[in-house]
Amino acid sequence: MTPLLSIIILAAGQGTRMKSDLPKVLHELGDRSLLEHVHDVARELGPRIIQVVYGHGGEQVRERLTHLRVQWVEQAQQRGTGHAVEMAMPRVPDDDIVLVLYGDVPLVRRETLSRLVQAAEQSGFGLLTATLTDPTGYGRIVRDARGKVARIVEHKDANTAERAIAEINTGMMAIPARRLRAWLSRLENNNSQGEFYLTDVVGMAVGEGVEVQTVAPASLEEIMGVNNKQQLAELERAYQRLQAQQLMTQGVTLRDPARCDVRGKVTVGRDVCIDINVLLSGEVRLGNRVNIGPNCVLRDVVVGDDVTILANSVIEQSVIGNHCAIGPFARIRPETQLADGARIGNFVEIKKAQVGPGSKINHLSYVGDTTVGANVNIGAGTITCNYDGANKHQTIIGDDAFIGSGTQLVAPVEVGAGATIGAGSTICRDAPAGELTLSRSPQKTVTGWKRPQKKSKH
Ligand code: UD1
Ligand code: CA
């Protein structure tokens, strides 16, 4: 029977070099904190339990991440990685395998961790190591004459020969719980940092005849940690590269994979094309043959098939039907629904509105708290006056209505089906179906009127 897995995520570090009031593991990649990324990959391994060891600012971490199914373990004083793991051991049954992860190393992959756990099952100790051109700062993997792992020496405790070793300890390891518990109880802190080093259990394992099996990550970003804002930015880029790769694997055309950012979850149909500088955030669902122009932002949007979104459009919490055209420079705010074939043009703001099939709002308008029927044409510069300073009111526009340019619809108001509103009207009462309604002050001409002249100075 394969043993069950107990995962311990170390997250008690202060993160001083982030120069931030936010605890380090709460900083984000994409739309999720570093710790959530680690939690999510840990969860995919199907563990019995995930424990997070928190310390400095920990209450803030717990409060912000209450949705995570983890056990929180406080390490009040940071006395080293070995001490941190020990804090979590009381909840770990003897027959489990313990997997140690770091809360600030967010891009490690499930496949890599599975291999690490398998190594522990086979040999009794799995250690994730990597070979770096600049190993400065890391613990080094010391191997014996036969090339077997002998121990780990921390950079600060290493001599010149040891510092020349390029193979480093990533910190991630998998160890059967019973043995780990015994080794942890024997740790000492007589080293240069006065800490209880988790890494010392490697030497103890070897001393007991356990062969430490090393596993290498598929790519180096998997083992990269975040200690400062530069590293956070580098990992964000790495994360975005992965998202872009995934989109392209699903058939999306990205005009430049380095200029499309995903902060959430995106699902796509076939032949989706995304131009440069596009941000997709929250949950975005794109149908077949959706074209997104440059500089667009979509947040929590469902888009149907054959939709074109032109440059510089911003769409939030809305549902877009099939065959719609949006933008350029359109702003579609939350709770909007566009039915099939609707068109929203430039400098148009839509909020909390249902726009019926085939209806057009093509230029410079504000339509909010409104129901627009089918095949309605709303002329340039139309404004729904939905707010009286205290409350919002509804506008209803029936099928086939024609709203002339420069109209103000003072809500609550209803325009009947097939009604025509003359350009420049201020509509305060309901406009009947099928009729022309307009409100316009009579035009007059003052004959013989002269423009004022500039007074001449002497
Ligand atoms: C550790 C390893 C080193 C490895 C490196 C990889 C030890 C002794 N050394 O060194 O071999 O190359 O990570 O980055 O393990 N933490 C706690 N409580 C503590 C101390 C640390 O929770 O008391 C957490 C930190 O938040 C961090 C992780 O453990 O997530 C590593 O701690 P850090 O101090 O960065 O270890 P290093 O000295 O870098
Ligand atoms: Ca570190």
Coordinates of C-alpha atoms and ligand atoms in Angstrom, one line a residue:
M1 CA 0.0 0.0 0.0
T2 CA 1.4 3.4 -0.9
P3 CA 1.8 5.6 2.2
L4 CA -0.3 8.7 2.7
L5 CA 1.2 12.1 2.3
S6 CA 1.5 14.9 4.9
I7 CA 2.6 18.2 3.5
I8 CA 4.3 20.9 5.5
I9 CA 4.7 24.4 3.9
L10 CA 7.3 26.6 5.6
A11 CA 6.1 30.2 5.6
A12 CA 7.4 31.8 8.8
G13 CA 10.0 33.9 7.1
Q14 CA 9.9 37.7 7.6
G15 CA 10.5 38.8 4.1
T16 CA 12.4 41.9 5.2
R17 CA 13.8 42.5 1.7
M18 CA 10.4 42.9 0.2
K19 CA 10.2 46.3 2.0
S20 CA 6.5 45.8 2.5
D21 CA 3.9 45.8 5.3
L22 CA 2.4 42.8 3.6
P23 CA 3.8 39.4 4.7
K24 CA 5.9 37.9 1.9
V25 CA 3.7 34.9 1.1
L26 CA 0.7 37.2 0.5
H27 CA 2.4 38.9 -2.4
E28 CA 0.8 37.8 -5.7
L29 CA 1.7 36.1 -8.9
G30 CA -1.2 36.5 -11.4
D31 CA -4.3 36.7 -9.2
R32 CA -3.1 34.5 -6.3
S33 CA -0.7 34.9 -3.4
L34 CA 2.5 33.0 -3.4
L35 CA 1.2 30.8 -0.6
E36 CA -2.0 30.0 -2.6
H37 CA 0.1 28.8 -5.5
V38 CA 2.1 26.5 -3.3
H39 CA -1.2 25.3 -1.6
D40 CA -2.8 24.6 -5.0
V41 CA 0.0 22.4 -6.2
A42 CA 0.2 20.7 -2.8
R43 CA -3.5 20.0 -3.0
E44 CA -3.1 18.4 -6.4
L45 CA -1.0 15.7 -4.8
G46 CA -4.0 14.5 -2.8
P47 CA -2.4 14.8 0.7
R48 CA -4.0 13.7 3.9
I49 CA -3.2 17.1 5.5
I50 CA -1.5 20.3 4.5
Q51 CA 0.1 22.3 7.4
V52 CA 1.4 25.9 7.0
V53 CA 4.0 27.0 9.5
Y54 CA 3.6 30.7 10.0
G55 CA 5.4 33.3 12.0
H56 CA 5.9 37.0 11.5
G57 CA 2.6 38.7 10.4
G58 CA 1.0 35.3 10.5
E59 CA -2.4 36.4 11.7
Q60 CA -2.7 38.5 8.6
V61 CA -1.8 35.5 6.5
R62 CA -4.4 33.4 8.2
E63 CA -7.1 36.0 8.0
R64 CA -6.6 36.6 4.3
L65 CA -6.4 32.9 3.4
T66 CA -9.3 31.5 5.4
H67 CA -10.6 29.7 2.3
L68 CA -7.5 27.4 2.2
R69 CA -8.1 23.9 3.6
V70 CA -4.9 23.8 5.7
Q71 CA -3.9 23.5 9.4
W72 CA -2.1 26.5 10.7
V73 CA 0.9 26.0 12.9
E74 CA 2.5 28.9 14.7
Q75 CA 6.3 29.1 15.0
A76 CA 6.5 32.1 17.4
Q77 CA 10.3 32.3 17.2
Q78 CA 12.2 31.5 14.0
R79 CA 14.7 29.0 15.2
G80 CA 15.5 27.4 11.8
T81 CA 13.9 25.2 9.2
G82 CA 14.4 22.0 11.3
H83 CA 12.6 23.6 14.2
A84 CA 9.8 24.8 11.8
V85 CA 9.2 21.3 10.5
E86 CA 9.2 19.9 14.1
M87 CA 6.4 22.3 15.0
A88 CA 4.1 20.5 12.5
M89 CA 5.1 16.9 13.3
P90 CA 2.6 16.3 16.1
R91 CA -0.2 16.1 13.5
V92 CA 1.7 13.8 11.2
P93 CA 1.1 10.0 11.6
D94 CA 4.2 7.8 11.7
D95 CA 3.4 5.9 8.5
D96 CA 3.0 9.0 6.3
I97 CA 5.5 10.5 4.0
V98 CA 6.3 14.1 4.8
L99 CA 6.8 16.5 1.9
V100 CA 8.4 19.8 2.8
L101 CA 7.6 22.8 0.6
Y102 CA 8.4 26.5 0.9
G103 CA 5.6 29.2 0.9
D104 CA 7.7 31.5 -1.2
V105 CA 8.6 29.0 -3.9
P106 CA 5.4 29.2 -6.0
L107 CA 6.1 27.6 -9.4
V108 CA 7.1 24.1 -8.4
R109 CA 5.2 21.6 -10.6
R110 CA 3.1 18.6 -9.5
E111 CA 5.0 16.2 -11.7
T112 CA 8.3 17.2 -10.0
L113 CA 6.8 16.8 -6.6
S114 CA 5.3 13.4 -7.5
R115 CA 8.8 12.2 -8.5
L116 CA 10.2 13.5 -5.2
V117 CA 7.6 11.6 -3.2
Q118 CA 8.2 8.4 -5.3
A119 CA 11.9 8.7 -4.5
A120 CA 11.1 8.8 -0.8
E121 CA 8.9 5.7 -1.2
Q122 CA 11.7 3.8 -3.0
S123 CA 14.8 4.9 -1.1
G124 CA 13.6 6.4 2.2
F125 CA 14.7 10.0 1.3
G126 CA 13.9 12.2 -1.7
L127 CA 15.8 15.5 -2.1
L128 CA 15.1 18.1 -4.8
T129 CA 18.4 19.5 -6.0
A130 CA 19.6 21.7 -8.9
T131 CA 22.8 22.7 -10.5
L132 CA 23.3 26.4 -10.7
T133 CA 26.0 28.6 -12.4
D134 CA 25.9 30.8 -9.3
P135 CA 25.1 28.7 -6.2
T136 CA 25.9 31.5 -3.8
G137 CA 23.8 31.5 -0.7
Y138 CA 22.4 28.0 -1.1
G139 CA 23.1 24.9 0.9
R140 CA 25.5 22.7 -1.1
I141 CA 25.1 19.0 -1.8
V142 CA 28.3 17.1 -0.7
R143 CA 28.7 13.8 -2.4
D144 CA 31.1 10.9 -1.5
A145 CA 33.7 9.3 -3.8
R146 CA 31.0 7.1 -5.4
G147 CA 28.8 10.1 -6.1
K148 CA 26.2 9.3 -3.4
V149 CA 24.8 12.2 -1.3
A150 CA 26.7 12.4 2.0
R151 CA 25.4 15.6 3.6
I152 CA 24.4 19.2 3.0
V153 CA 26.5 22.1 4.1
E154 CA 25.0 25.6 4.4
H155 CA 26.8 28.4 2.5
K156 CA 27.6 30.2 5.7
D157 CA 29.2 27.0 7.2
A158 CA 31.0 25.9 4.0
N159 CA 34.7 26.0 3.2
T160 CA 36.2 27.1 -0.1
A161 CA 36.1 23.7 -1.7
E162 CA 32.5 23.2 -0.6
R163 CA 31.5 26.6 -1.9
A164 CA 32.8 25.5 -5.3
I165 CA 30.0 22.8 -5.5
A166 CA 27.4 23.8 -8.0
E167 CA 24.7 21.4 -6.9
I168 CA 22.4 23.0 -4.4
N169 CA 19.6 22.1 -2.0
T170 CA 16.3 23.6 -3.2
G171 CA 14.9 23.0 0.3
M172 CA 12.1 20.7 -0.9
M173 CA 12.3 17.1 0.3
A174 CA 10.2 14.0 1.0
I175 CA 10.9 11.7 4.0
P176 CA 9.0 9.0 5.8
A177 CA 7.6 10.5 9.0
R178 CA 8.8 8.0 11.6
R179 CA 12.4 8.4 10.7
L180 CA 12.1 12.2 10.2
R181 CA 10.7 12.5 13.7
A182 CA 13.6 10.7 15.2
W183 CA 16.2 12.7 13.3
L184 CA 14.5 16.0 14.1
S185 CA 14.8 15.2 17.8
R186 CA 18.5 14.9 17.5
L187 CA 19.1 18.2 15.7
E188 CA 21.6 20.7 17.2
N189 CA 22.1 24.3 16.6
N190 CA 25.9 24.5 16.9
N191 CA 26.4 26.2 13.5
S192 CA 27.3 29.7 12.3
Q193 CA 23.6 30.8 12.5
G194 CA 22.7 29.1 15.7
E195 CA 19.7 27.5 14.0
F196 CA 18.2 24.1 13.9
Y197 CA 18.9 23.1 10.2
L198 CA 16.5 20.8 8.5
T199 CA 19.4 20.0 6.2
D200 CA 21.3 18.2 8.9
V201 CA 18.8 15.3 8.6
V202 CA 20.5 14.4 5.3
G203 CA 23.8 13.4 7.1
M204 CA 21.8 11.5 9.8
A205 CA 20.0 9.5 7.1
V206 CA 23.2 8.6 5.3
G207 CA 24.7 7.6 8.7
E208 CA 21.8 5.1 9.1
G209 CA 22.4 3.6 5.7
V210 CA 19.5 5.4 4.0
E211 CA 20.4 6.3 0.4
V212 CA 19.3 9.9 -0.4
Q213 CA 17.9 9.9 -3.8
T214 CA 18.0 13.3 -5.6
V215 CA 15.4 14.5 -8.1
A216 CA 15.9 17.5 -10.5
P217 CA 13.2 20.0 -11.5
A218 CA 12.1 20.1 -15.1
S219 CA 13.0 23.8 -15.2
L220 CA 14.8 26.2 -12.9
E221 CA 11.8 28.5 -12.2
E222 CA 10.3 25.7 -10.3
I223 CA 12.8 26.2 -7.5
M224 CA 13.1 29.9 -7.6
G225 CA 12.1 31.7 -4.4
V226 CA 10.9 35.2 -3.8
N227 CA 13.0 37.4 -1.5
N228 CA 12.6 40.8 -3.1
K229 CA 10.6 42.7 -5.7
Q230 CA 13.0 41.9 -8.5
Q231 CA 12.5 38.2 -7.9
L232 CA 8.8 38.6 -7.6
A233 CA 8.7 40.3 -11.0
E234 CA 10.9 37.6 -12.6
L235 CA 8.6 34.9 -11.3
E236 CA 5.5 36.8 -12.5
R237 CA 7.1 36.8 -16.0
A238 CA 7.9 33.1 -15.8
Y239 CA 4.3 32.5 -14.6
Q240 CA 2.9 34.5 -17.5
R241 CA 5.1 32.6 -20.0
L242 CA 3.5 29.4 -18.7
Q243 CA 0.0 30.8 -19.1
A244 CA 0.8 32.0 -22.6
Q245 CA 2.2 28.5 -23.5
Q246 CA -1.0 26.9 -22.2
L247 CA -3.2 29.2 -24.3
M248 CA -1.2 28.5 -27.4
T249 CA -1.3 24.8 -26.7
Q250 CA -5.1 25.1 -26.8
G251 CA -4.8 26.8 -30.2
V252 CA -5.0 30.5 -29.3
T253 CA -3.1 32.8 -31.6
L254 CA -1.1 35.2 -29.4
R255 CA 0.4 38.0 -31.5
D256 CA 3.1 38.3 -28.8
P257 CA 3.1 35.8 -25.9
A258 CA 5.1 38.2 -23.8
R259 CA 2.3 40.8 -24.0
C260 CA -0.7 38.9 -22.9
D261 CA -1.3 38.6 -19.1
V262 CA -3.7 36.1 -17.5
R263 CA -4.7 36.7 -13.9
G264 CA -7.2 34.0 -13.4
K265 CA -8.8 31.3 -15.4
V266 CA -9.3 31.4 -19.1
T267 CA -11.2 28.9 -21.2
V268 CA -11.2 29.2 -25.0
G269 CA -12.9 27.9 -28.1
R270 CA -11.2 27.4 -31.5
D271 CA -9.4 30.1 -33.5
V272 CA -9.3 32.7 -30.8
C273 CA -6.9 35.5 -31.7
I274 CA -5.4 37.9 -29.1
D275 CA -3.5 41.0 -30.0
I276 CA -0.8 42.7 -27.9
N277 CA -1.2 44.1 -24.3
V278 CA -4.3 42.2 -23.4
L279 CA -5.2 41.5 -19.7
L280 CA -7.5 38.7 -19.0
S281 CA -8.5 38.5 -15.3
G282 CA -10.9 36.6 -13.1
E283 CA -12.9 34.0 -15.0
V284 CA -12.9 34.6 -18.7
R285 CA -14.6 32.3 -21.2
L286 CA -14.0 33.0 -24.9
G287 CA -16.0 31.2 -27.6
N288 CA -14.9 30.2 -31.1
R289 CA -13.4 32.8 -33.4
V290 CA -13.2 35.6 -30.8
N291 CA -10.8 38.3 -31.9
I292 CA -9.5 40.6 -29.2
G293 CA -7.7 43.8 -30.3
P294 CA -4.7 45.5 -28.7
N295 CA -4.9 47.0 -25.1
C296 CA -8.1 45.4 -24.0
V297 CA -9.0 44.3 -20.5
L298 CA -11.5 41.6 -19.8
R299 CA -12.5 40.7 -16.2
D300 CA -15.0 37.9 -15.4
V301 CA -16.5 37.9 -18.9
V302 CA -18.3 35.3 -21.0
V303 CA -17.9 35.9 -24.7
G304 CA -19.9 34.0 -27.4
D305 CA -18.7 32.9 -30.9
D306 CA -17.6 35.2 -33.7
V307 CA -17.1 38.2 -31.5
T308 CA -14.8 41.1 -32.3
I309 CA -13.5 43.3 -29.6
L310 CA -11.5 46.2 -31.0
A311 CA -8.6 48.1 -29.4
N312 CA -8.7 49.7 -26.0
S313 CA -12.0 48.2 -24.8
V314 CA -12.6 47.4 -21.1
I315 CA -15.3 44.7 -20.3
E316 CA -16.2 43.6 -16.8
Q317 CA -18.6 41.1 -15.3
S318 CA -20.6 40.8 -18.5
V319 CA -22.0 38.3 -20.9
I320 CA -21.5 38.9 -24.6
G321 CA -23.5 37.0 -27.1
N322 CA -22.5 35.6 -30.5
H323 CA -21.6 37.9 -33.5
C324 CA -21.2 41.0 -31.3
A325 CA -18.8 43.8 -32.2
I326 CA -17.4 46.0 -29.4
G327 CA -15.1 49.0 -29.5
P328 CA -12.7 50.5 -30.1
F329 CA -12.6 52.4 -26.8
A330 CA -15.8 50.8 -25.4
R331 CA -16.4 50.4 -21.7
I332 CA -18.8 47.7 -20.6
R333 CA -19.4 47.7 -16.9
P334 CA -20.7 45.0 -14.6
E335 CA -24.1 43.2 -15.1
T336 CA -24.3 43.9 -18.8
Q337 CA -25.7 41.4 -21.3
L338 CA -25.4 41.8 -25.0
A339 CA -27.6 39.6 -27.1
D340 CA -26.4 38.1 -30.4
G341 CA -25.4 40.6 -33.0
A342 CA -25.3 43.7 -30.7
R343 CA -22.8 46.4 -31.5
I344 CA -21.2 48.7 -29.1
G345 CA -19.0 51.4 -30.7
N346 CA -16.4 53.9 -29.6
F347 CA -16.6 56.0 -26.4
V348 CA -19.7 54.2 -25.3
E349 CA -20.2 53.2 -21.6
I350 CA -22.7 50.5 -20.8
K351 CA -23.7 49.6 -17.2
K352 CA -26.2 47.1 -15.9
A353 CA -28.0 46.9 -19.2
Q354 CA -29.5 44.3 -21.4
V355 CA -29.1 45.0 -25.1
G356 CA -31.3 43.0 -27.4
P357 CA -30.3 41.2 -30.5
G358 CA -29.0 43.3 -33.4
S359 CA -29.2 46.6 -31.5
K360 CA -26.6 49.2 -32.0
I361 CA -25.1 51.8 -29.7
N362 CA -22.3 53.0 -31.9
H363 CA -21.0 56.4 -30.7
L364 CA -20.4 58.4 -27.5
S365 CA -23.2 57.2 -25.3
Y366 CA -24.0 56.3 -21.7
V367 CA -26.6 53.6 -21.3
G368 CA -27.1 52.4 -17.7
D369 CA -29.8 50.5 -15.8
T370 CA -31.5 50.0 -19.1
T371 CA -33.3 47.3 -21.1
V372 CA -32.9 47.7 -24.8
G373 CA -35.1 45.6 -27.1
A374 CA -34.2 44.0 -30.5
N375 CA -32.9 46.0 -33.5
V376 CA -32.9 49.3 -31.7
N377 CA -30.7 52.1 -33.0
I378 CA -29.4 54.4 -30.4
G379 CA -27.9 57.6 -31.9
A380 CA -24.6 59.3 -31.1
G381 CA -24.5 61.1 -27.7
T382 CA -27.5 59.4 -26.1
I383 CA -27.5 59.5 -22.4
T384 CA -29.7 57.7 -19.9
C385 CA -30.1 60.0 -16.9
N386 CA -30.4 57.1 -14.5
Y387 CA -29.5 58.8 -11.3
D388 CA -31.4 61.5 -9.5
G389 CA -28.8 62.1 -6.9
A390 CA -30.2 59.6 -4.5
N391 CA -31.6 56.6 -6.5
K392 CA -31.0 54.8 -9.7
H393 CA -34.0 54.4 -12.1
Q394 CA -34.7 52.2 -15.1
T395 CA -35.0 53.0 -18.8
I396 CA -36.9 50.6 -21.1
I397 CA -36.6 50.9 -24.8
G398 CA -38.8 48.6 -27.0
D399 CA -37.9 46.7 -30.1
D400 CA -37.1 48.6 -33.3
A401 CA -37.1 51.9 -31.6
F402 CA -34.9 54.7 -33.0
I403 CA -33.3 57.2 -30.6
G404 CA -32.1 60.3 -32.4
S405 CA -28.7 61.7 -31.6
G406 CA -28.1 63.8 -28.5
T407 CA -31.1 62.5 -26.6
Q408 CA -31.4 62.4 -22.9
L409 CA -33.7 59.8 -21.5
V410 CA -34.6 60.8 -18.0
A411 CA -35.4 57.7 -16.0
P412 CA -37.7 56.1 -15.0
V413 CA -38.9 56.3 -18.6
E414 CA -40.1 54.0 -21.3
V415 CA -39.8 54.2 -25.1
G416 CA -42.4 52.0 -26.9
A417 CA -41.6 49.6 -29.6
G418 CA -41.0 51.1 -33.0
A419 CA -41.0 54.6 -31.5
T420 CA -38.8 57.3 -32.9
I421 CA -37.2 60.0 -30.7
G422 CA -36.2 63.2 -32.5
A423 CA -32.6 64.2 -32.2
G424 CA -31.7 66.5 -29.3
S425 CA -34.7 65.6 -27.2
T426 CA -35.0 65.5 -23.4
I427 CA -37.5 62.7 -22.8
C428 CA -39.0 62.8 -19.3
R429 CA -42.3 61.0 -19.9
D430 CA -43.0 57.7 -21.7
A431 CA -42.8 57.9 -25.5
P432 CA -45.6 55.8 -27.1
A433 CA -45.0 52.9 -29.5
G434 CA -44.8 53.6 -33.2
E435 CA -44.9 57.4 -32.9
L436 CA -42.4 60.3 -33.3
T437 CA -41.8 62.0 -30.0
L438 CA -39.5 64.9 -29.6
S439 CA -38.9 67.9 -27.3
R440 CA -37.1 70.7 -28.9
S441 CA -37.2 74.5 -28.3
P442 CA -38.3 76.3 -31.5
Q443 CA -35.4 77.5 -33.6
K444 CA -35.3 81.2 -34.2
T445 CA -33.2 83.5 -36.4
V446 CA -32.4 87.1 -35.3
T447 CA -32.0 88.9 -38.6
G448 CA -29.4 91.7 -38.9
W449 CA -27.7 90.8 -35.6
K450 CA -24.0 91.8 -35.5
R451 CA -21.2 90.1 -33.7
P452 CA -19.5 92.3 -31.0
Q453 CA -16.3 94.1 -32.2
K454 CA -13.1 94.3 -30.3
K455 CA -12.7 97.8 -28.9
S456 CA -9.6 99.6 -30.4
K457 CA -7.1 101.0 -27.9
H458 CA -5.5 104.4 -28.2
Ligands
UD1_1 C1 17.4 27.0 3.2 C2 18.2 25.7 3.3 C3 19.3 25.7 2.2 C4 18.6 25.9 0.8 C5 17.7 27.1 0.8 C6 16.9 27.2 -0.4 C7 18.3 25.1 5.7 C8 19.0 25.1 6.9 N1 18.8 25.7 4.6 O1 18.3 28.1 3.5 O2 20.0 24.5 2.2 O3 19.6 26.0 -0.2 O4 16.8 27.1 1.9 O5 16.3 28.4 -0.5 O6 17.2 24.6 5.6 N2 11.5 29.2 7.6 C9 10.6 29.0 8.7 N3 11.0 29.0 10.0 C10 12.4 29.2 10.3 C11 13.3 29.3 9.2 C12 12.9 29.3 7.9 O7 9.4 28.8 8.4 O8 12.7 29.2 11.5 C13 11.1 29.1 6.3 C14 11.2 30.4 5.5 O9 10.1 31.2 5.6 C15 11.5 30.0 4.1 C16 12.2 28.6 4.3 O10 11.8 28.2 5.6 O11 10.3 29.8 3.4 C17 13.7 28.7 4.1 O12 14.2 29.6 5.0 P1 15.4 30.5 4.7 O13 15.8 31.2 5.9 O14 15.2 31.3 3.5 O15 16.5 29.4 4.5 P2 17.9 29.6 3.8 O16 18.8 30.1 4.9 O17 17.8 30.4 2.6
CA2 CA 16.0 31.5 1.4

